[in-house]
Tab-separated table of C-alpha atoms in Angstrom:
chain	number	residue	atom	x	y	z
O	1	MET	CA	-62.668	-33.618	62.047
O	2	LEU	CA	-63.319	-36.631	59.092
O	3	LEU	CA	-59.559	-36.695	59.246
O	4	ILE	CA	-58.595	-37.130	62.510
O	5	SER	CA	-61.421	-40.053	62.472
O	6	LEU	CA	-59.882	-41.835	59.899
O	7	SER	CA	-56.333	-41.324	61.103
O	8	VAL	CA	-57.704	-43.349	64.493
O	9	ILE	CA	-58.739	-46.342	62.308
O	10	ALA	CA	-55.713	-46.001	60.330
O	11	GLN	CA	-53.454	-46.138	63.653
O	12	GLU	CA	-55.561	-48.770	65.025
O	13	ARG	CA	-55.099	-51.223	62.044
O	14	LEU	CA	-50.997	-50.585	62.724
O	15	PHE	CA	-50.937	-51.295	66.124
O	16	ALA	CA	-53.063	-54.692	65.557
O	17	GLY	CA	-50.075	-55.197	62.900
O	18	GLU	CA	-52.110	-55.877	60.088
O	19	PRO	CA	-50.538	-55.089	56.709
O	20	GLY	CA	-51.930	-53.093	53.836
O	21	ASP	CA	-51.026	-51.845	50.691
O	22	SER	CA	-51.620	-48.182	49.356
O	23	LEU	CA	-54.899	-48.167	49.812
O	24	ALA	CA	-55.603	-50.532	52.740
O	25	PHE	CA	-56.371	-48.175	55.382
O	26	VAL	CA	-59.099	-46.469	53.833
O	27	ASP	CA	-60.492	-50.075	52.425
O	28	SER	CA	-61.326	-51.080	55.392
O	29	ILE	CA	-63.932	-48.171	56.206
O	30	PRO	CA	-66.936	-49.326	54.229
O	31	LEU	CA	-68.135	-45.880	54.177
O	32	LEU	CA	-65.557	-45.475	51.273
O	33	ASN	CA	-65.488	-48.587	50.019
O	34	LYS	CA	-67.295	-47.543	46.581
O	35	ALA	CA	-65.235	-43.983	46.488
O	36	PRO	CA	-62.960	-43.343	43.066
O	37	VAL	CA	-59.662	-45.049	43.268
O	38	TRP	CA	-58.017	-40.910	43.284
O	39	ALA	CA	-60.592	-40.252	46.151
O	40	LYS	CA	-59.014	-43.511	48.198
O	41	LYS	CA	-55.573	-42.468	47.014
O	42	TYR	CA	-55.677	-38.763	48.084
O	43	LEU	CA	-57.341	-39.733	51.340
O	44	ASN	CA	-54.645	-42.476	52.453
O	45	SER	CA	-51.864	-40.116	51.817
O	46	LEU	CA	-53.410	-37.426	54.409
O	47	ILE	CA	-53.969	-40.734	56.719
O	48	GLN	CA	-50.167	-41.177	56.463
O	49	GLY	CA	-49.517	-37.975	56.119
O	50	ASN	CA	-47.072	-37.386	59.519
O	51	VAL	CA	-44.422	-39.795	58.055
O	52	ASP	CA	-40.973	-37.975	56.894
O	53	ARG	CA	-40.482	-39.174	53.448
O	54	THR	CA	-38.282	-36.206	52.325
O	55	ARG	CA	-35.578	-38.725	52.020
O	56	GLU	CA	-37.363	-40.908	49.412
O	57	LYS	CA	-39.146	-37.711	47.531
O	58	ALA	CA	-38.182	-34.564	46.131
O	59	PHE	CA	-41.302	-32.954	47.507
O	60	ASP	CA	-43.600	-34.409	49.783
O	61	VAL	CA	-47.065	-32.693	50.039
O	62	SER	CA	-50.473	-32.609	51.163
O	63	PHE	CA	-53.263	-30.689	50.612
O	64	GLY	CA	-56.903	-30.215	52.187
O	65	ALA	CA	-59.953	-28.115	52.283
O	66	MET	CA	-62.256	-27.579	55.150
O	67	PRO	CA	-64.833	-24.766	56.591
O	68	SER	CA	-63.710	-22.154	58.583
O	69	TYR	CA	-64.269	-19.403	61.462
O	70	THR	CA	-63.277	-16.587	63.108
O	71	ARG	CA	-64.210	-13.543	65.141
O	72	GLU	CA	-62.819	-11.310	62.440
O	73	ALA	CA	-63.979	-13.813	59.430
O	74	SER	CA	-67.150	-15.031	60.366
O	75	PHE	CA	-67.986	-18.116	58.749
O	76	GLY	CA	-65.686	-19.477	55.193
O	77	ILE	CA	-63.626	-22.214	53.810
O	78	GLY	CA	-60.381	-22.393	53.594
O	79	ALA	CA	-57.815	-24.505	52.062
O	80	LEU	CA	-53.817	-25.383	52.447
O	81	CYS	CA	-51.077	-26.963	50.851
O	82	THR	CA	-47.776	-27.449	52.982
O	83	GLY	CA	-44.914	-29.428	51.612
O	84	LEU	CA	-41.521	-30.499	52.808
O	85	TYR	CA	-38.087	-31.286	50.997
O	86	ARG	CA	-34.512	-31.577	51.411
O	87	ILE	CA	-32.247	-29.260	49.176
O	88	ASP	CA	-29.992	-32.437	49.633
O	89	ARG	CA	-31.391	-35.472	50.260
O	90	ASN	CA	-28.502	-37.249	51.762
O	91	ASP	CA	-27.770	-34.617	54.209
O	92	SER	CA	-27.480	-35.776	57.710
O	93	LEU	CA	-29.726	-32.635	58.778
O	94	PRO	CA	-32.399	-34.154	60.547
O	95	SER	CA	-35.060	-31.376	59.776
O	96	PRO	CA	-36.154	-30.936	56.065
O	97	SER	CA	-37.288	-27.562	54.759
O	98	ASP	CA	-40.721	-26.749	54.840
O	99	VAL	CA	-43.352	-24.398	52.975
O	100	VAL	CA	-47.166	-23.903	53.580
O	101	ALA	CA	-49.735	-21.667	51.404
O	102	CYS	CA	-53.281	-21.127	52.277
O	103	VAL	CA	-56.112	-19.546	51.219
O	104	ASN	CA	-59.605	-18.209	53.021
O	105	ALA	CA	-62.686	-16.399	51.839
O	106	SER	CA	-65.467	-15.776	53.852
O	107	LEU	CA	-69.302	-15.068	53.607
O	108	ASN	CA	-68.374	-11.271	54.714
O	109	GLY	CA	-66.153	-10.632	51.924
O	110	PHE	CA	-62.653	-11.502	53.996
O	111	PHE	CA	-59.865	-12.944	52.065
O	112	VAL	CA	-56.609	-13.977	53.429
O	113	PHE	CA	-53.661	-15.894	51.298
O	114	PHE	CA	-49.883	-16.544	52.488
O	115	LEU	CA	-46.933	-18.150	51.750
O	116	LYS	CA	-44.181	-18.992	54.044
O	117	GLY	CA	-41.676	-21.018	54.789
O	118	ASN	CA	-37.998	-22.278	56.316
O	119	VAL	CA	-35.268	-23.191	53.815
O	120	LEU	CA	-32.719	-25.161	55.570
O	121	PHE	CA	-29.144	-25.193	53.583
O	122	PRO	CA	-27.142	-28.516	54.049
O	123	ASP	CA	-24.857	-28.842	57.558
O	124	ASN	CA	-27.274	-26.307	59.102
O	125	ARG	CA	-25.344	-23.840	57.796
O	126	SER	CA	-27.091	-20.989	57.064
O	127	ARG	CA	-31.451	-20.611	56.508
O	128	LEU	CA	-33.742	-18.508	54.903
O	129	ASN	CA	-37.333	-17.593	56.303
O	130	TYR	CA	-40.008	-15.963	53.902
O	131	ARG	CA	-43.512	-15.113	54.123
O	132	VAL	CA	-46.156	-13.484	51.521
O	133	ASP	CA	-49.117	-11.922	52.818
O	134	LEU	CA	-52.396	-10.839	50.532
O	135	TYR	CA	-55.432	-9.881	52.780
O	136	LYS	CA	-58.648	-8.190	52.377
O	137	LYS	CA	-60.664	-7.678	55.740
O	138	ARG	CA	-63.096	-5.739	56.797
O	139	LEU	CA	-62.636	-4.875	60.435
O	140	ASP	CA	-64.241	-3.059	63.386
O	141	PHE	CA	-62.174	0.077	63.853
O	142	TRP	CA	-61.552	2.040	67.246
O	143	GLY	CA	-58.296	3.926	65.863
O	144	ILE	CA	-54.347	3.946	66.154
O	145	ASN	CA	-53.134	4.211	69.235
O	146	SER	CA	-54.234	3.113	72.953
O	147	GLU	CA	-56.098	6.351	73.845
O	148	GLN	CA	-58.516	6.167	70.689
O	149	THR	CA	-59.034	2.292	71.525
O	150	ALA	CA	-59.672	2.779	75.176
O	151	MET	CA	-62.465	5.937	74.241
O	152	ASN	CA	-63.801	5.815	70.466
O	153	PRO	CA	-66.957	3.752	69.850
O	154	LYS	CA	-66.481	1.090	67.432
O	155	SER	CA	-66.563	2.077	63.487
O	156	VAL	CA	-65.431	-0.566	60.517
O	157	TYR	CA	-63.047	-0.220	57.642
O	158	ASP	CA	-61.434	-2.315	54.881
O	159	ARG	CA	-58.280	-2.908	55.163
O	160	ARG	CA	-56.066	-4.399	52.590
O	161	ASN	CA	-52.233	-5.358	52.608
O	162	ILE	CA	-49.587	-7.047	50.607
O	163	GLY	CA	-46.662	-7.883	52.669
O	164	VAL	CA	-43.284	-9.739	51.917
O	165	LYS	CA	-40.502	-10.417	54.554
O	166	ILE	CA	-37.316	-12.238	54.024
O	167	ASN	CA	-34.614	-12.883	56.696
O	168	TYR	CA	-31.188	-15.131	56.015
O	169	VAL	CA	-29.309	-16.275	58.538
O	170	TYR	CA	-25.728	-17.770	58.567
O	171	ARG	CA	-24.360	-19.740	61.629
O	172	ILE	CA	-21.078	-18.190	62.932
O	173	THR	CA	-20.620	-20.806	65.808
O	174	HIS	CA	-22.669	-23.621	66.925
O	175	ASN	CA	-25.569	-21.957	68.068
O	176	LEU	CA	-24.772	-18.198	66.968
O	177	TYR	CA	-26.355	-16.828	64.088
O	178	LEU	CA	-25.942	-13.404	62.217
O	179	GLY	CA	-28.521	-12.278	59.747
O	180	ALA	CA	-29.681	-9.793	57.264
O	181	LYS	CA	-33.763	-9.058	56.371
O	182	PHE	CA	-36.120	-7.222	54.040
O	183	GLN	CA	-39.534	-5.965	54.259
O	184	ALA	CA	-42.145	-4.777	51.748
O	185	ASP	CA	-45.488	-3.554	53.321
O	186	TYR	CA	-48.130	-2.053	51.463
O	187	THR	CA	-51.623	-1.312	53.442
O	188	ASP	CA	-54.709	0.505	52.451
O	189	ALA	CA	-57.965	1.381	54.063
O	190	LYS	CA	-61.011	1.641	52.261
O	191	ARG	CA	-64.618	2.427	53.346
O	192	ILE	CA	-63.755	3.730	56.507
O	193	ALA	CA	-66.636	4.890	58.760
O	194	ASN	CA	-64.863	7.475	60.389
O	195	PRO	CA	-62.049	8.942	58.715
O	196	GLU	CA	-60.818	11.100	61.837
O	197	TYR	CA	-59.757	7.842	63.538
O	198	LEU	CA	-56.951	8.063	61.049
O	199	LEU	CA	-55.322	11.441	62.830
O	200	GLY	CA	-54.969	13.044	60.045
O	201	GLU	CA	-52.303	9.922	58.447
O	202	ARG	CA	-52.805	8.567	54.738
O	203	LYS	CA	-54.991	5.940	54.015
O	204	ASN	CA	-52.476	4.076	52.295
O	205	ILE	CA	-49.183	3.671	53.304
O	206	TYR	CA	-46.238	1.522	51.439
O	207	VAL	CA	-42.954	1.046	53.415
O	208	THR	CA	-39.666	-0.920	52.614
O	209	GLY	CA	-37.339	-1.641	55.074
O	210	ILE	CA	-33.699	-3.355	55.380
O	211	GLY	CA	-32.398	-4.808	58.565
O	212	MET	CA	-30.009	-7.106	60.595
O	213	SER	CA	-30.336	-9.979	62.952
O	214	ALA	CA	-28.633	-11.885	65.373
O	215	GLU	CA	-29.704	-14.784	67.269
O	216	ILE	CA	-28.498	-17.980	69.390
O	217	ASP	CA	-31.006	-20.274	68.726
O	218	SER	CA	-30.548	-24.235	69.880
O	219	ARG	CA	-33.970	-25.434	69.157
O	220	ASN	CA	-33.712	-29.006	67.416
O	221	SER	CA	-36.653	-28.029	65.380
O	222	ILE	CA	-37.732	-24.573	63.904
O	223	ILE	CA	-41.578	-25.725	62.847
O	224	THR	CA	-42.391	-27.835	66.049
O	225	PRO	CA	-39.380	-27.491	68.939
O	226	THR	CA	-39.425	-29.602	71.868
O	227	ARG	CA	-35.884	-28.139	73.354
O	228	GLY	CA	-33.598	-25.764	73.282
O	229	ILE	CA	-33.618	-21.622	73.531
O	230	ARG	CA	-33.758	-19.097	71.064
O	231	LEU	CA	-32.842	-15.479	71.912
O	232	ALA	CA	-32.977	-13.149	68.820
O	233	TYR	CA	-32.250	-9.562	68.120
O	234	SER	CA	-33.598	-7.592	65.055
O	235	ALA	CA	-33.385	-3.973	63.917
O	236	MET	CA	-35.615	-2.941	60.665
O	237	PHE	CA	-34.644	0.852	59.107
O	238	TYR	CA	-37.284	2.417	56.765
O	239	PRO	CA	-35.854	5.041	54.394
O	240	GLU	CA	-38.545	7.717	53.429
O	241	CYS	CA	-37.057	7.715	49.944
O	242	PHE	CA	-38.140	3.538	50.142
O	243	GLY	CA	-41.685	4.432	49.784
O	244	ASN	CA	-44.406	7.104	50.698
O	245	ALA	CA	-43.987	6.831	54.515
O	246	PRO	CA	-44.638	10.858	55.582
O	247	ARG	CA	-40.814	10.027	57.056
O	248	PHE	CA	-37.775	7.818	58.554
O	249	PHE	CA	-38.591	5.583	61.000
O	250	ASN	CA	-37.003	2.202	63.022
O	251	SER	CA	-38.275	-0.576	64.745
O	252	HIS	CA	-36.198	-3.448	66.997
O	253	THR	CA	-37.531	-6.744	67.959
O	254	PHE	CA	-36.589	-8.760	70.601
O	255	ILE	CA	-37.534	-12.401	71.071
O	256	GLY	CA	-36.974	-14.769	73.967
O	257	ASN	CA	-38.209	-18.667	73.540
O	258	LEU	CA	-37.118	-21.841	75.743
O	259	TYR	CA	-38.451	-25.399	75.742
O	260	ALA	CA	-38.126	-27.944	78.387
O	261	GLY	CA	-39.932	-31.384	78.969
O	262	LEU	CA	-41.633	-32.157	81.980
O	263	TRP	CA	-42.863	-35.449	82.041
O	264	LYS	CA	-43.839	-38.511	79.739
O	265	ASP	CA	-45.051	-36.640	76.260
O	266	ALA	CA	-45.408	-33.253	77.724
O	267	LEU	CA	-43.146	-30.004	77.567
O	268	VAL	CA	-43.208	-26.290	78.543
O	269	GLY	CA	-42.570	-23.683	76.087
O	270	PHE	CA	-41.921	-19.837	77.320
O	271	ASP	CA	-42.357	-16.948	75.166
O	272	PHE	CA	-41.152	-13.277	75.268
O	273	TYR	CA	-41.517	-10.542	72.378
O	274	ALA	CA	-41.131	-7.152	72.486
O	275	LYS	CA	-40.980	-4.355	69.300
O	276	LEU	CA	-40.287	-1.122	69.970
O	277	ASN	CA	-41.174	1.154	66.988
O	278	SER	CA	-39.926	4.898	66.716
O	279	SER	CA	-42.537	7.656	67.476
O	280	LYS	CA	-42.738	8.042	63.685
O	281	ALA	CA	-43.845	5.086	62.715
O	282	PRO	CA	-47.070	5.182	60.304
O	283	TRP	CA	-50.130	3.819	61.615
O	284	THR	CA	-50.219	0.580	59.402
O	285	MET	CA	-46.686	-0.475	60.623
O	286	ARG	CA	-48.095	-0.123	64.560
O	287	GLU	CA	-48.511	-3.102	67.024
O	288	MET	CA	-51.888	-4.644	67.110
O	289	VAL	CA	-52.797	-7.357	69.540
O	290	ALA	CA	-53.904	-10.309	68.398
O	291	SER	CA	-52.456	-9.553	64.874
O	292	ASP	CA	-50.417	-12.473	64.126
O	293	GLY	CA	-52.183	-15.758	65.649
O	294	ILE	CA	-49.159	-16.386	67.462
O	295	ARG	CA	-50.067	-13.639	70.641
O	296	MET	CA	-52.811	-12.946	72.907
O	297	ARG	CA	-54.746	-15.514	70.779
O	298	GLY	CA	-58.693	-14.597	71.417
O	299	TYR	CA	-58.661	-11.046	71.196
O	300	TYR	CA	-59.923	-9.252	68.101
O	301	MET	CA	-57.069	-7.768	65.489
O	302	GLY	CA	-57.222	-4.050	65.764
O	303	SER	CA	-58.751	-3.678	69.278
O	304	TYR	CA	-55.754	-2.709	71.170
O	305	ILE	CA	-53.084	-1.015	68.651
O	306	ASP	CA	-50.310	1.709	69.643
O	307	ASN	CA	-46.493	1.639	68.183
O	308	SER	CA	-45.125	-0.984	70.612
O	309	GLN	CA	-45.819	-4.076	72.180
O	310	ILE	CA	-44.822	-6.057	74.926
O	311	SER	CA	-45.800	-9.534	75.573
O	312	ILE	CA	-45.306	-12.683	77.159
O	313	GLN	CA	-46.811	-16.497	77.227
O	314	ALA	CA	-46.497	-20.015	78.602
O	315	GLU	CA	-47.621	-23.093	77.083
O	316	LEU	CA	-47.862	-26.728	78.104
O	317	ARG	CA	-47.912	-29.130	75.563
O	318	GLN	CA	-49.257	-32.557	75.943
O	319	HIS	CA	-49.323	-35.485	73.340
O	320	ILE	CA	-52.419	-37.183	73.619
O	321	TRP	CA	-52.518	-40.207	71.341
O	322	GLY	CA	-51.085	-41.209	67.973
O	323	ARG	CA	-51.209	-37.926	66.036
O	324	ILE	CA	-53.292	-36.060	68.446
O	325	GLY	CA	-52.092	-33.458	71.383
O	326	ALA	CA	-53.581	-30.904	73.888
O	327	THR	CA	-52.030	-27.194	74.536
O	328	ALA	CA	-53.098	-24.895	77.461
O	329	TRP	CA	-51.463	-21.207	78.150
O	330	ILE	CA	-51.353	-18.432	79.685
O	331	GLY	CA	-50.157	-15.080	79.241
O	332	GLY	CA	-50.395	-11.175	78.950
O	333	ALA	CA	-49.345	-8.194	76.735
O	334	THR	CA	-49.500	-4.616	76.690
O	335	VAL	CA	-49.287	-2.134	73.693
O	336	PHE	CA	-47.910	1.764	74.406
O	337	SER	CA	-46.578	4.707	73.025
O	338	SER	CA	-42.947	4.862	74.341
O	339	LEU	CA	-40.716	3.231	77.207
O	340	SER	CA	-41.362	6.375	78.942
O	341	ASP	CA	-45.070	5.545	79.199
O	342	PHE	CA	-44.115	3.281	82.384
O	343	ASN	CA	-43.231	6.280	84.314
O	344	ARG	CA	-46.454	8.502	84.241
O	345	GLU	CA	-48.813	7.036	86.094
O	346	LYS	CA	-51.614	9.022	84.350
O	347	ILE	CA	-50.789	7.020	80.755
O	348	ARG	CA	-49.371	3.638	82.246
O	349	PRO	CA	-49.814	0.810	79.690
O	350	GLU	CA	-52.617	-1.385	80.670
O	351	TRP	CA	-51.698	-5.060	80.884
O	352	LEU	CA	-54.165	-7.266	78.977
O	353	PRO	CA	-54.765	-11.034	80.292
O	354	ASN	CA	-54.940	-14.177	78.043
O	355	GLY	CA	-55.315	-17.891	78.495
O	356	GLY	CA	-56.687	-20.808	76.957
O	357	LEU	CA	-56.957	-24.184	75.861
O	358	GLY	CA	-55.743	-25.778	72.226
O	359	LEU	CA	-56.254	-28.838	69.970
O	360	ARG	CA	-53.394	-30.122	67.763
O	361	PHE	CA	-53.548	-32.563	65.255
O	362	GLU	CA	-49.998	-33.796	63.333
O	363	PHE	CA	-51.091	-32.740	59.401
O	364	LYS	CA	-47.595	-33.523	58.228
O	365	HIS	CA	-44.194	-34.780	59.808
O	366	ASN	CA	-43.785	-32.486	62.691
O	367	VAL	CA	-45.909	-29.996	61.418
O	368	ASN	CA	-49.336	-29.605	63.439
O	369	ALA	CA	-52.538	-28.075	62.117
O	370	ARG	CA	-54.091	-26.019	65.704
O	371	ILE	CA	-57.006	-24.895	66.778
O	372	ASP	CA	-56.616	-22.537	69.700
O	373	PHE	CA	-59.574	-21.062	71.915
O	374	GLY	CA	-58.468	-17.850	73.560
O	375	ILE	CA	-60.181	-15.743	76.269
O	376	GLY	CA	-58.860	-12.424	77.351
O	377	ARG	CA	-60.711	-9.404	78.901
O	378	HIS	CA	-64.050	-9.124	77.958
O	379	THR	CA	-63.252	-11.289	75.173
O	380	CYS	CA	-62.671	-14.868	73.504
O	381	GLY	CA	-62.190	-16.494	70.363
O	382	PHE	CA	-60.957	-19.630	67.822
O	383	VAL	CA	-57.949	-19.584	66.184
O	384	PHE	CA	-57.126	-22.245	63.330
O	385	ALA	CA	-53.550	-22.016	61.949
O	386	ILE	CA	-50.871	-24.486	60.981
O	387	GLY	CA	-47.661	-24.545	62.895
O	388	GLU	CA	-47.236	-23.670	66.861
O	389	ALA	CA	-48.035	-20.834	68.127
O	390	PHE	CA	-43.957	-20.434	69.061
């Protein structure tokens, strides 16, 4: 919140037409008059962090630290670093490549580190998306399928994970991309209060998968799109010999996004997501509602879990002033064992509602820091993240 307040003061000076040197903005704040020069430079870099300087600098980076709170982690402290860069600073590509690193630790032993980014190669011929996750979470636990989560009393366990995802795509025509995917994931369950909830499966699972993807993508930005569509399909295959999963399994993912303008400084975005895992997928690779901070915001991670998931959401995004914006969304999701469940009245998947409000702050050029408050069935909660939900 301090950064937002400083940004407001800085923008008021800009609108008033007051020129200044690199320390002018923070020098105008009496509270900071006696701050060291390095502190003033740092605060000023945050205040002006939404300016694209990637054609001037090899790597334009900002970092910060702040208190945090989530339902799973309780109170803690988080630090993040986000950077923008261009492989060729003379390239005409309007959007730069990006990278985000974040670490968070909480009072209840919750620890998360992730590194993610998009590498945009010159002339927009190809791009590389990557994500690395490392976490240890003390989580509530109800089981590993829909039937269990609906009936079992709440339990607890420690979930530890190391994961890597890489996706390289190459543009075949104007908006058609084909790609190759790689994933490695290790998950370990410790201190399980009710080990029978795993239904006899291993406590630790390591898998490696390879796959392919195809997508039609006309978005004007990967990080913060304001117009265009994305239709994507990917298939992943996890051979038994590439890990310690008890058997071969596969997954298929479908994503559909649409972005369109409404009135001045407002747009609406639609997101459809479906991931279908084969029936032999281990419990660590099953779909958990609210596990990504993107869909079903406000639900507790793991409160609903099963082989597959379908979700849909629509979000209104309104620019308010300067670097500040707001959002409102509505949607829903369901998890299920297989598509045949929809034809069985007794076990037909339950549709879960979701909606909420959010605040946006442009931490870096076209990179928003977001605070979302989501509401669902008998649940609500906050999500703090970098980048739009979709």
